[in-house]
Tab-separated table of C-alpha atoms and ligand atoms in Angstrom:
chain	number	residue	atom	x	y	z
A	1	UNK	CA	0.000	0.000	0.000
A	2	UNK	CA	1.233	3.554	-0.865
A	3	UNK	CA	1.948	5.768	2.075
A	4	UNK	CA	3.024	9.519	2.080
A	5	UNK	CA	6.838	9.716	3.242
A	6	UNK	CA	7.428	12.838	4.916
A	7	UNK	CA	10.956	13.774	5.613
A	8	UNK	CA	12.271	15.509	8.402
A	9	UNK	CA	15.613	17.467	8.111
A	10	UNK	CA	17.683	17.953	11.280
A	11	UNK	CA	20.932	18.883	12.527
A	12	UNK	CA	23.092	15.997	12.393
A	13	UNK	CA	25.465	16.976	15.592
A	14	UNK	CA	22.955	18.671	17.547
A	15	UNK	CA	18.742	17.397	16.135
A	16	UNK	CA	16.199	19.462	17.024
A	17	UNK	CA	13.957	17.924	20.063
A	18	UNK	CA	10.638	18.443	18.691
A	19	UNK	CA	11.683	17.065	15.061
A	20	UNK	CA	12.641	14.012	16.588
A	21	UNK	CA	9.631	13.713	19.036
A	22	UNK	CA	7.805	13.467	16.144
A	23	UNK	CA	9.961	10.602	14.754
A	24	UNK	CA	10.021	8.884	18.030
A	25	UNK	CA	5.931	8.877	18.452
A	26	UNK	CA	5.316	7.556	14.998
A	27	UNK	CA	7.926	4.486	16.147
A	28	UNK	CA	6.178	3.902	19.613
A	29	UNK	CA	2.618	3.955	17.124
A	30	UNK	CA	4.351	1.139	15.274
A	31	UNK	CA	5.311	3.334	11.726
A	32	UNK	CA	8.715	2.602	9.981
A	33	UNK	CA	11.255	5.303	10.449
A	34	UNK	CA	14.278	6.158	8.625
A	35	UNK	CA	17.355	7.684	10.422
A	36	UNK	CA	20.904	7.851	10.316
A	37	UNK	CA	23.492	5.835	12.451
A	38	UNK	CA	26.945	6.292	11.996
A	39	UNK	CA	27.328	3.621	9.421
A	40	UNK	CA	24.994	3.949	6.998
A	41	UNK	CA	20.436	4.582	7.518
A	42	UNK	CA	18.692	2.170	9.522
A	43	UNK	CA	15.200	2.084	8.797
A	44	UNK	CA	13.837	1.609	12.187
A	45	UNK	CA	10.253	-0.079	13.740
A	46	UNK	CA	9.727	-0.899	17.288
A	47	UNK	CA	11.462	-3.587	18.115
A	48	UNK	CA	8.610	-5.581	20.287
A	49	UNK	CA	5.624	-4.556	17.945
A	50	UNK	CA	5.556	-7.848	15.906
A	51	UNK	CA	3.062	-6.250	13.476
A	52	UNK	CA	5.156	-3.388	13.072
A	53	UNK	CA	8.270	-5.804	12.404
A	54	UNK	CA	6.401	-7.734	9.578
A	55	UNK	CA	5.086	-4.111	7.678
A	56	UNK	CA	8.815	-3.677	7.698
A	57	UNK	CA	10.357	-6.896	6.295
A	58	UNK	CA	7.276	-5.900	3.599
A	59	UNK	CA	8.225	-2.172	2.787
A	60	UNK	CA	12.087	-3.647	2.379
A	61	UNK	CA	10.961	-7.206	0.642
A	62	UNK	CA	13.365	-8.630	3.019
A	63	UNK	CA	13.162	-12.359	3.572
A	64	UNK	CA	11.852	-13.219	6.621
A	65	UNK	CA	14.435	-15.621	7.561
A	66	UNK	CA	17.187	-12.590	7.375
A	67	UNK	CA	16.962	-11.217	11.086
A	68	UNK	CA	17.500	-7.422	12.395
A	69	UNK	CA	19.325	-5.937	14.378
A	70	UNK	CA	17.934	-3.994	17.031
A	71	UNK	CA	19.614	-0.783	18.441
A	72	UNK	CA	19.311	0.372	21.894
A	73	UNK	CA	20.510	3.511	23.891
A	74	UNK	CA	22.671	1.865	26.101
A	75	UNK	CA	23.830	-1.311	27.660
A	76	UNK	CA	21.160	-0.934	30.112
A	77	UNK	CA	18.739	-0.866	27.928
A	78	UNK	CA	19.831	-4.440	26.406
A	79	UNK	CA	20.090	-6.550	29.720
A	80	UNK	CA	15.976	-7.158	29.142
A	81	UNK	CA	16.867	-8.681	25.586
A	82	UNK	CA	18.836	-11.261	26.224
A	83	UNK	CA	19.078	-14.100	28.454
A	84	UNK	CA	22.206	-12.533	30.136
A	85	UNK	CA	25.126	-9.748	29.313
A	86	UNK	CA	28.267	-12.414	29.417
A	87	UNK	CA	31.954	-10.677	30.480
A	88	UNK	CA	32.945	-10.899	27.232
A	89	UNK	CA	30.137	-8.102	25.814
A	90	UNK	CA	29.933	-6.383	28.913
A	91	UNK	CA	33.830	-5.117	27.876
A	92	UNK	CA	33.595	-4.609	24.435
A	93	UNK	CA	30.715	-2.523	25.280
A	94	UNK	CA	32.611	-0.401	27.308
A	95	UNK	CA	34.847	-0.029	24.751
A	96	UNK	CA	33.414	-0.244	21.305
A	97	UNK	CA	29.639	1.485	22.091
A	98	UNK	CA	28.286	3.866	20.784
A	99	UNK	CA	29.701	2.735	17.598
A	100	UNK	CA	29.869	0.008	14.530
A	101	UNK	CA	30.055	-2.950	16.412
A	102	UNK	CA	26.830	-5.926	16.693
A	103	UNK	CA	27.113	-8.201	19.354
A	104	UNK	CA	24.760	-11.408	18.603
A	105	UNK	CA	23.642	-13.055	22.302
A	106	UNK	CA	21.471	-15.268	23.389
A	107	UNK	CA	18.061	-13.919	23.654
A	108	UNK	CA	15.151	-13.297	26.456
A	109	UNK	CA	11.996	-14.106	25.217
A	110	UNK	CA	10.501	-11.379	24.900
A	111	UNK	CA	12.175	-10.192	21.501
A	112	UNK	CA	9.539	-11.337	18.771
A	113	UNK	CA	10.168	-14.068	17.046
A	114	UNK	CA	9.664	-11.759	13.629
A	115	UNK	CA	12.906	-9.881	14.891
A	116	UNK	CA	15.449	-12.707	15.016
A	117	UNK	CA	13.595	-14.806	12.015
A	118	UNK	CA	12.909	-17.505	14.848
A	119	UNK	CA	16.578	-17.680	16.084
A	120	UNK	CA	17.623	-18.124	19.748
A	121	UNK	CA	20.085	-15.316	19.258
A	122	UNK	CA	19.488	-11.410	18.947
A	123	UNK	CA	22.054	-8.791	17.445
A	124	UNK	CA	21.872	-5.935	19.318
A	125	UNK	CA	23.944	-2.808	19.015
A	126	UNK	CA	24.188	0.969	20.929
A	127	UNK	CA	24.821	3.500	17.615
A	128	UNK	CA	26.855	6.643	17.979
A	129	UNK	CA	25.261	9.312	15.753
A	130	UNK	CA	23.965	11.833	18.040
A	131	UNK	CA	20.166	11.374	15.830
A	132	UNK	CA	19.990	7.472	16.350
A	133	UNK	CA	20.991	8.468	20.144
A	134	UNK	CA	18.420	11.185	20.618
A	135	UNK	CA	15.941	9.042	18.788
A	136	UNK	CA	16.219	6.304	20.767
A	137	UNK	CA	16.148	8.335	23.928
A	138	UNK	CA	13.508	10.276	23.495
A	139	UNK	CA	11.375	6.904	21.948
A	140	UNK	CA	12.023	4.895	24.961
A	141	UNK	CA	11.815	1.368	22.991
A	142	UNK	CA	14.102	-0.785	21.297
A	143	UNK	CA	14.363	-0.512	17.866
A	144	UNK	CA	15.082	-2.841	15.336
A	145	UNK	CA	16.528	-1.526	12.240
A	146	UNK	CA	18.145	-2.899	8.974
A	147	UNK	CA	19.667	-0.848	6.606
A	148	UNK	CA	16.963	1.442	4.775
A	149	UNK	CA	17.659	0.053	1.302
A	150	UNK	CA	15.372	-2.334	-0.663
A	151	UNK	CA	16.561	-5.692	-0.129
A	152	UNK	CA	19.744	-6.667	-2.010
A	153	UNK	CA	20.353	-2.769	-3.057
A	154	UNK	CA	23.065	-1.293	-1.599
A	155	UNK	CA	23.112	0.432	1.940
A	156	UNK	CA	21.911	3.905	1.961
A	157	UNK	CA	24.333	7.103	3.028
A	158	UNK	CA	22.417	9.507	2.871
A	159	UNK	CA	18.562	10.281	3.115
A	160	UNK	CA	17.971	10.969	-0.815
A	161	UNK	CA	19.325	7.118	-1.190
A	162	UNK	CA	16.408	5.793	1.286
A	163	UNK	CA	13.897	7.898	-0.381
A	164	UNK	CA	14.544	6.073	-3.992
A	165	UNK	CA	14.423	3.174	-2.946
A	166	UNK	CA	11.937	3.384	-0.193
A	167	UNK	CA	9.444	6.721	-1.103
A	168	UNK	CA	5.359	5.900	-1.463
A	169	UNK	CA	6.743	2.592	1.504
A	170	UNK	CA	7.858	3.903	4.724
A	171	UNK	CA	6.191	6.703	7.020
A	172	UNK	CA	9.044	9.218	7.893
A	173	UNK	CA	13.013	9.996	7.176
A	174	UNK	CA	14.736	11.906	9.191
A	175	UNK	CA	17.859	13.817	7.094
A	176	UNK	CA	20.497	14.239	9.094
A	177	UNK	CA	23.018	14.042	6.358
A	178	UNK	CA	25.871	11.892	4.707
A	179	UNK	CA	26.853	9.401	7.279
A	180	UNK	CA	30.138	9.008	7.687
A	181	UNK	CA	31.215	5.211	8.094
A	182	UNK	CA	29.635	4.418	4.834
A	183	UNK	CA	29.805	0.329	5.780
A	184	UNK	CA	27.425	-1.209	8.102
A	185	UNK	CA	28.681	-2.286	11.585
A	186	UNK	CA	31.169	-4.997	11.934
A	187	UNK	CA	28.712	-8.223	13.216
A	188	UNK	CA	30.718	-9.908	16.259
A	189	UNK	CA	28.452	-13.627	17.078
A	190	UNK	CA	29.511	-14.281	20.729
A	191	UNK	CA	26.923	-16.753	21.573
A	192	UNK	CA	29.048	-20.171	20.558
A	193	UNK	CA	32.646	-21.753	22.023
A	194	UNK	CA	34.278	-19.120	19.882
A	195	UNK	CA	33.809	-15.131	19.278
A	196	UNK	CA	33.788	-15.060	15.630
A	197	UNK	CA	33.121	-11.958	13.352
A	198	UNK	CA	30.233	-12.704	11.325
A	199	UNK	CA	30.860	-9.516	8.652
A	200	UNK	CA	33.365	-7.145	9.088
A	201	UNK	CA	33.030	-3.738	9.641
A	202	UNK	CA	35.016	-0.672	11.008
A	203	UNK	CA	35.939	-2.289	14.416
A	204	UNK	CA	38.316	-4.859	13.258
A	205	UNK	CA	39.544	-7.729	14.613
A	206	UNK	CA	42.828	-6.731	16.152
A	207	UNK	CA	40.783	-3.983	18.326
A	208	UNK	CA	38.447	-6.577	19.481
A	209	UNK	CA	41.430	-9.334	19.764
A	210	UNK	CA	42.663	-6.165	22.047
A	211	UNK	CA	39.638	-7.103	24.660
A	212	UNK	CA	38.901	-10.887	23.390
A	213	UNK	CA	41.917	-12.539	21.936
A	214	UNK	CA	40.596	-15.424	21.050
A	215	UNK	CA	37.909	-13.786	18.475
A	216	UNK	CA	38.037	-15.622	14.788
A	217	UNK	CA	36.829	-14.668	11.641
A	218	UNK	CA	34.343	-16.787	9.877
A	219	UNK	CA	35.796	-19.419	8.506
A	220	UNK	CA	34.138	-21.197	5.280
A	221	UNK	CA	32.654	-23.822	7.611
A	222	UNK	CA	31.680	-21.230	9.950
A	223	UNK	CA	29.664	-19.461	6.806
A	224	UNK	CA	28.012	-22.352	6.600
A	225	UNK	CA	26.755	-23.025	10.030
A	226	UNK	CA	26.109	-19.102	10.271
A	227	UNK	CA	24.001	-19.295	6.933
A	228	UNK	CA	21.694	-22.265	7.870
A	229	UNK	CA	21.540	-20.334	11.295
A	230	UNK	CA	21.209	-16.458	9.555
A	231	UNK	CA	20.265	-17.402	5.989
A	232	UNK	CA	20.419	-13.724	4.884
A	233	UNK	CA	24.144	-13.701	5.543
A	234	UNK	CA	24.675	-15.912	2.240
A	235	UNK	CA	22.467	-14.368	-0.295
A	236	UNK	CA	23.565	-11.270	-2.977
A	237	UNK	CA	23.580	-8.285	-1.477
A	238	UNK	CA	24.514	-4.720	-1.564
A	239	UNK	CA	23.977	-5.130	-5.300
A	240	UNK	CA	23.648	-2.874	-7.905
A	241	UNK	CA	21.816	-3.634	-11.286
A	242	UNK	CA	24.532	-3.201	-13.451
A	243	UNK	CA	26.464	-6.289	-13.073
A	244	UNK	CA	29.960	-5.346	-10.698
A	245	UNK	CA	33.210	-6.921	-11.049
A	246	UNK	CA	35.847	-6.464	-8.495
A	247	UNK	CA	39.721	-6.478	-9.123
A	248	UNK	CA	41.558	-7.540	-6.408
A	249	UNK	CA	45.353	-7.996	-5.883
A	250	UNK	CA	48.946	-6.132	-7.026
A	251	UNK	CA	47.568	-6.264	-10.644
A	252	UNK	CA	44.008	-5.405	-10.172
A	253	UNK	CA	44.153	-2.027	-11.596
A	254	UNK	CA	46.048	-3.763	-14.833
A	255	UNK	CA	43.268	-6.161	-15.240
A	256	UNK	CA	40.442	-3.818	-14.791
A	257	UNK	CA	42.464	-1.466	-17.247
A	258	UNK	CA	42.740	-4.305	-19.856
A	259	UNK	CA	38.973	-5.100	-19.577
A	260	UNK	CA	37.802	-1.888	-19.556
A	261	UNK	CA	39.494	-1.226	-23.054
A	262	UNK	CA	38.026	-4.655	-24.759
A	263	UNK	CA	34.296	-3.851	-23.072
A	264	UNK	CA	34.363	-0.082	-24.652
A	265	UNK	CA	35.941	-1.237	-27.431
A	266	UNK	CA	33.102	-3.420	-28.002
A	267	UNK	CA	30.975	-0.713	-27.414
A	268	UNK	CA	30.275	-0.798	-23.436
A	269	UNK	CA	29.241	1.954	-21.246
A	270	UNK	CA	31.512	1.526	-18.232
A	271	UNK	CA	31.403	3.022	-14.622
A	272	UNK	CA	34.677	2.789	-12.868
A	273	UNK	CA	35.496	2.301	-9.205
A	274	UNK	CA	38.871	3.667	-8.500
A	275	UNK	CA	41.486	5.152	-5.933
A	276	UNK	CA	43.163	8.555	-6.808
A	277	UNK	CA	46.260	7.200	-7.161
A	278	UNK	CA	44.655	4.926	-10.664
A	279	UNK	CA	44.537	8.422	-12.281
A	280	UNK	CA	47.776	7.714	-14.659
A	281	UNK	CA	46.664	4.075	-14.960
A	282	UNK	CA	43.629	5.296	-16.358
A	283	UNK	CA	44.735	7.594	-18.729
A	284	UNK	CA	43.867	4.978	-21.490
A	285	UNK	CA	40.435	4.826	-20.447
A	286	UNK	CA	39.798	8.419	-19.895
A	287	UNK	CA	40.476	9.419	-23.577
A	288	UNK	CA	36.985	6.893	-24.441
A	289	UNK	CA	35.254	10.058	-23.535
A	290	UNK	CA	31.948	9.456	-22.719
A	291	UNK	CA	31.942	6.136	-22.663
A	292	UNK	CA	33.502	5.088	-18.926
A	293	UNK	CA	32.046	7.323	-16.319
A	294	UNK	CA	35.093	7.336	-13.290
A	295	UNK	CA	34.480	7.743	-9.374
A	296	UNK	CA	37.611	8.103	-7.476
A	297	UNK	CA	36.872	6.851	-4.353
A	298	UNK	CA	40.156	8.769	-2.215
A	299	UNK	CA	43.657	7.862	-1.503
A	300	UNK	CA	44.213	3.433	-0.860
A	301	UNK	CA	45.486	4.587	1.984
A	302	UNK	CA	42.734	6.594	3.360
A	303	UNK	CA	40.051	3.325	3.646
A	304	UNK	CA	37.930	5.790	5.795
A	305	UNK	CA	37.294	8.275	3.330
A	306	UNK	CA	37.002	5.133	0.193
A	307	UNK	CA	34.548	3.548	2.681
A	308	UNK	CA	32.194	6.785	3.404
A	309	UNK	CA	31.925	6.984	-0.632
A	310	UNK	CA	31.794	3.409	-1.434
A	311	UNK	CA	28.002	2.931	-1.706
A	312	UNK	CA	27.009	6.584	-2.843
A	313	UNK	CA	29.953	5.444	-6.106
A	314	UNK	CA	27.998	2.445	-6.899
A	315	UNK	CA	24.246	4.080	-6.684
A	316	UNK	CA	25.117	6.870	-8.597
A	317	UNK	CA	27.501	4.635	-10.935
A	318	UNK	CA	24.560	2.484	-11.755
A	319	UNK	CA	21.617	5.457	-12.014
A	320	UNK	CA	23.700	6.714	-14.748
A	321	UNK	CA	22.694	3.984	-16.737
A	322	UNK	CA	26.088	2.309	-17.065
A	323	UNK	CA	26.100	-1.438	-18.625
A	324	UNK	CA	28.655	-2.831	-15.902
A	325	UNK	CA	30.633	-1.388	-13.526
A	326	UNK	CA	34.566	-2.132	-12.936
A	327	UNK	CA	35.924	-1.716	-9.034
A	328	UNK	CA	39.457	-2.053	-7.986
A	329	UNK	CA	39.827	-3.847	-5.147
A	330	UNK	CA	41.950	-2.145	-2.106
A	331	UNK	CA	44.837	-3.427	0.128
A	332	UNK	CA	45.080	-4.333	3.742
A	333	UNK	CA	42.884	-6.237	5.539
A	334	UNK	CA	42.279	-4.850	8.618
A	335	UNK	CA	38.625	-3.622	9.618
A	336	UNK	CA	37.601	-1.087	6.764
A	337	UNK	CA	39.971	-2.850	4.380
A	338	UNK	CA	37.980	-6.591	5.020
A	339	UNK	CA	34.705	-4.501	4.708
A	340	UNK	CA	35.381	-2.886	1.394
A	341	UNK	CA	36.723	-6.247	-0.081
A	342	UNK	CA	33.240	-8.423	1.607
A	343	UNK	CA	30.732	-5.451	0.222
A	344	UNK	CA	32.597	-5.341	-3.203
A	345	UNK	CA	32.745	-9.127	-3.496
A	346	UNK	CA	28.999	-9.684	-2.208
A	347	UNK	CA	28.359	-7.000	-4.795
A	348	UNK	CA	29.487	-8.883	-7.496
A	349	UNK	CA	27.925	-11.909	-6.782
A	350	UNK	CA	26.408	-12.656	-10.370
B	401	LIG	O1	25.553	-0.711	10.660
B	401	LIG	C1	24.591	-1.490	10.717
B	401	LIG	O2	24.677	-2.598	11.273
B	401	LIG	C2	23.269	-1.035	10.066
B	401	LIG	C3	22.746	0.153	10.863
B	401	LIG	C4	21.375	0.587	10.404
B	401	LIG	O3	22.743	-0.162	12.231
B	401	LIG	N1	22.323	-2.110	10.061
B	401	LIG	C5	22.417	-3.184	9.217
B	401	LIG	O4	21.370	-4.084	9.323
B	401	LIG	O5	23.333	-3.330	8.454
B	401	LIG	P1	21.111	-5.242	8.243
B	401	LIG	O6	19.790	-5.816	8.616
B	401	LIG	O7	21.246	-4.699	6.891
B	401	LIG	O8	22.209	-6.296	8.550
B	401	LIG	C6	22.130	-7.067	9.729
B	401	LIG	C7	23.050	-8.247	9.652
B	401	LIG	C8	22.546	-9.284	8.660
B	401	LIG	O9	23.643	-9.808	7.948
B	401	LIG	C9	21.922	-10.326	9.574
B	401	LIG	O10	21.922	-11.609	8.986
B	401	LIG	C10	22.820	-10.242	10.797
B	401	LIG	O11	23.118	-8.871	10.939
B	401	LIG	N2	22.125	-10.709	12.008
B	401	LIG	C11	21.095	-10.120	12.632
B	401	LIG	N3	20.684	-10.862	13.685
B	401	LIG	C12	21.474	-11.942	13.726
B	401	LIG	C13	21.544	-13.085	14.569
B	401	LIG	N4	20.712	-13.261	15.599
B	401	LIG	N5	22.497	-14.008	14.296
B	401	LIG	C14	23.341	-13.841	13.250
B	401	LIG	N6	23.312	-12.791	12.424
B	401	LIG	C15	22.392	-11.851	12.644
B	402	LIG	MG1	21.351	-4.474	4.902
């Protein structure tokens, strides 16, 4: 059904009280919400209105088995969602909250089964932008939120991404501009043996190994088990409609170079993904004016700023009508590094 999405614009370090009172009554009333967190916009329902929680998996045409996570104000404020706060997250939330990290525990009942898609764990997580914050403050309720994108698109940045993909579906949006992570929060699963990182994110592992040495990454068998348990976590995501190929290693930039010649050579409208040190390597390319449209992402060595444009590149990359799109992969492979590489790979998926 087609609803009127108003938007609300407000100060993204200090939101105006009233604007967001507004936002916070339509969530207690059970409406979907769009905000900004840190990472990238959450579109946000209360969290223990299982009605509400099914409109939303609608608006989004999520799967139902791909659960949500659902953002509190404060450690506090999770102790009634789970079955108990272990050591373990009581220290990385001391640490790592407000901020990108999701800790999956195991749950108290009263989190709908809707919410964790009828698993005995919940992903919860304390965001630092000073909107979710005042948001959830001033709502008073948990609030589960998944990135405000249609399912498999890629994560919104900013509010003009959530409104094409989401107008004439969801209630509200509340602008409080470009977010500034640009990748969604690294996932951290501590309710097995083992801490393992279910997606990576801007807390990497060496700063949680820092509190939890013995955290792992996924392995492949791990994927597995995490898939049958989180089936959302193997599907394509992130994806834009123009098919994406990623280049990674010493001679990605070589190989997407090569490739981009043959495709506009054979007559190819191209978007390219690239850092701003590619701009000699891509002299070749650049003289098929008209043909490859170029985003230079930043410096490889400044994954912050690559990662804040990473999804806006790709959305507007693909609007422009482009017939495939070529992105260079980027070195390292510590937190923002590992995220760049999963979201580029995931958004290749054919
Ligand atoms: O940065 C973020 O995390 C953003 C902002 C809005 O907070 N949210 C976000 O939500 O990215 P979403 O729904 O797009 O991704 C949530 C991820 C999915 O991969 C889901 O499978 C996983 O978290 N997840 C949620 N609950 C889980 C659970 N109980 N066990 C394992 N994985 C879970
Ligand atoms: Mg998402």
């Amino acid at each position: 059904m087609e609803v009127m999405t108003d938007v609300i614009r407000v100060d993204p370090g200090t939101p105006d009280p009233a604007a967001l009172s507004r936002a916070a009554e339509c969530l207690r009333r059970g409406g979907l919400v769009a905000f900004p967190t840190e990472t990238v916009y959450g579109l946000g329902v209360h969290a223990l209105d299982r009605a509400a929680v099914r409109r939303l998996f609608d608006a989004k045409g999520r799967p139902a088995n791909d659960p949500l996570i659902v953002h509190v104000e404060s450690v506090d404020r999770m102790q009634a969602l789970v079955a108990d706060v272990p050591d373990a997250a009581r220290q990385l939330a001391s640490r790592f909250w407000p901020g990108p990290l999701t800790l999956v525990l195991l749950r108290s009942s009263r989190v709908p089964d809707e919410v964790t898609a009828g698993l005995n764990t919940v992903a919860i997580r304390v965001p630092a932008h000073p909107v979710a914050r005042a948001l959830l403050t001033v709502a008073g309720v948990p609030v589960a939120a998944p990135s405000a994108n249609l399912f498999s698109r890629p994560s919104p940045t900013r509010a003009s991404h959530v409104l094409d993909d989401l107008a004439g579906r969801i209630d509200l949006v509340v602008d409080g501009g470009a977010t500034q992570v640009g990748v969604e929060s690294t996932v951290l699963d501590l309710s097995g043996e083992v801490p393992t990182i279910l997606r990576p994110g801007a807390v990497s592992i060496d700063m949680l190994r820092e509190i939890l040495p013995r955290v792992e990454r996924r392995s492949a068998e791990a994927l597995l088990s995490a898939a049958m348990k989180s089936p959302g976590l193997l599907e394509r995501h992130y994806s834009p409609r123009a098919p994406l190929t990623a280049y990674d290693g010493s001679d990605g930039v070589a190989r997407l170079v090569r490739d981009a010649c043959t495709s506009m050579a054979n007559g190819q409208r191209l978007g390219i993904m690239a850092a701003d040190e590619d701009r000699d390597a891509l002299s070749d390319v650049e003289r098929h004016r008209g043909r490859a449209t170029i985003a230079y992402l930043g410096s490889e060595r400044d994954l912050p700023t690559v990662a804040s444009r990473l999804y806006a590149a790709i959305r507007e990359l693909d609007a422009s009508g482009v017939d495939r799109i070529l992105a260079r992969g980027f070195p390292g492979d510590d937190g923002l590094a590992a995220a760049i590489r999963d979201r580029l790979s995931r958004a290749s998926v054919p």
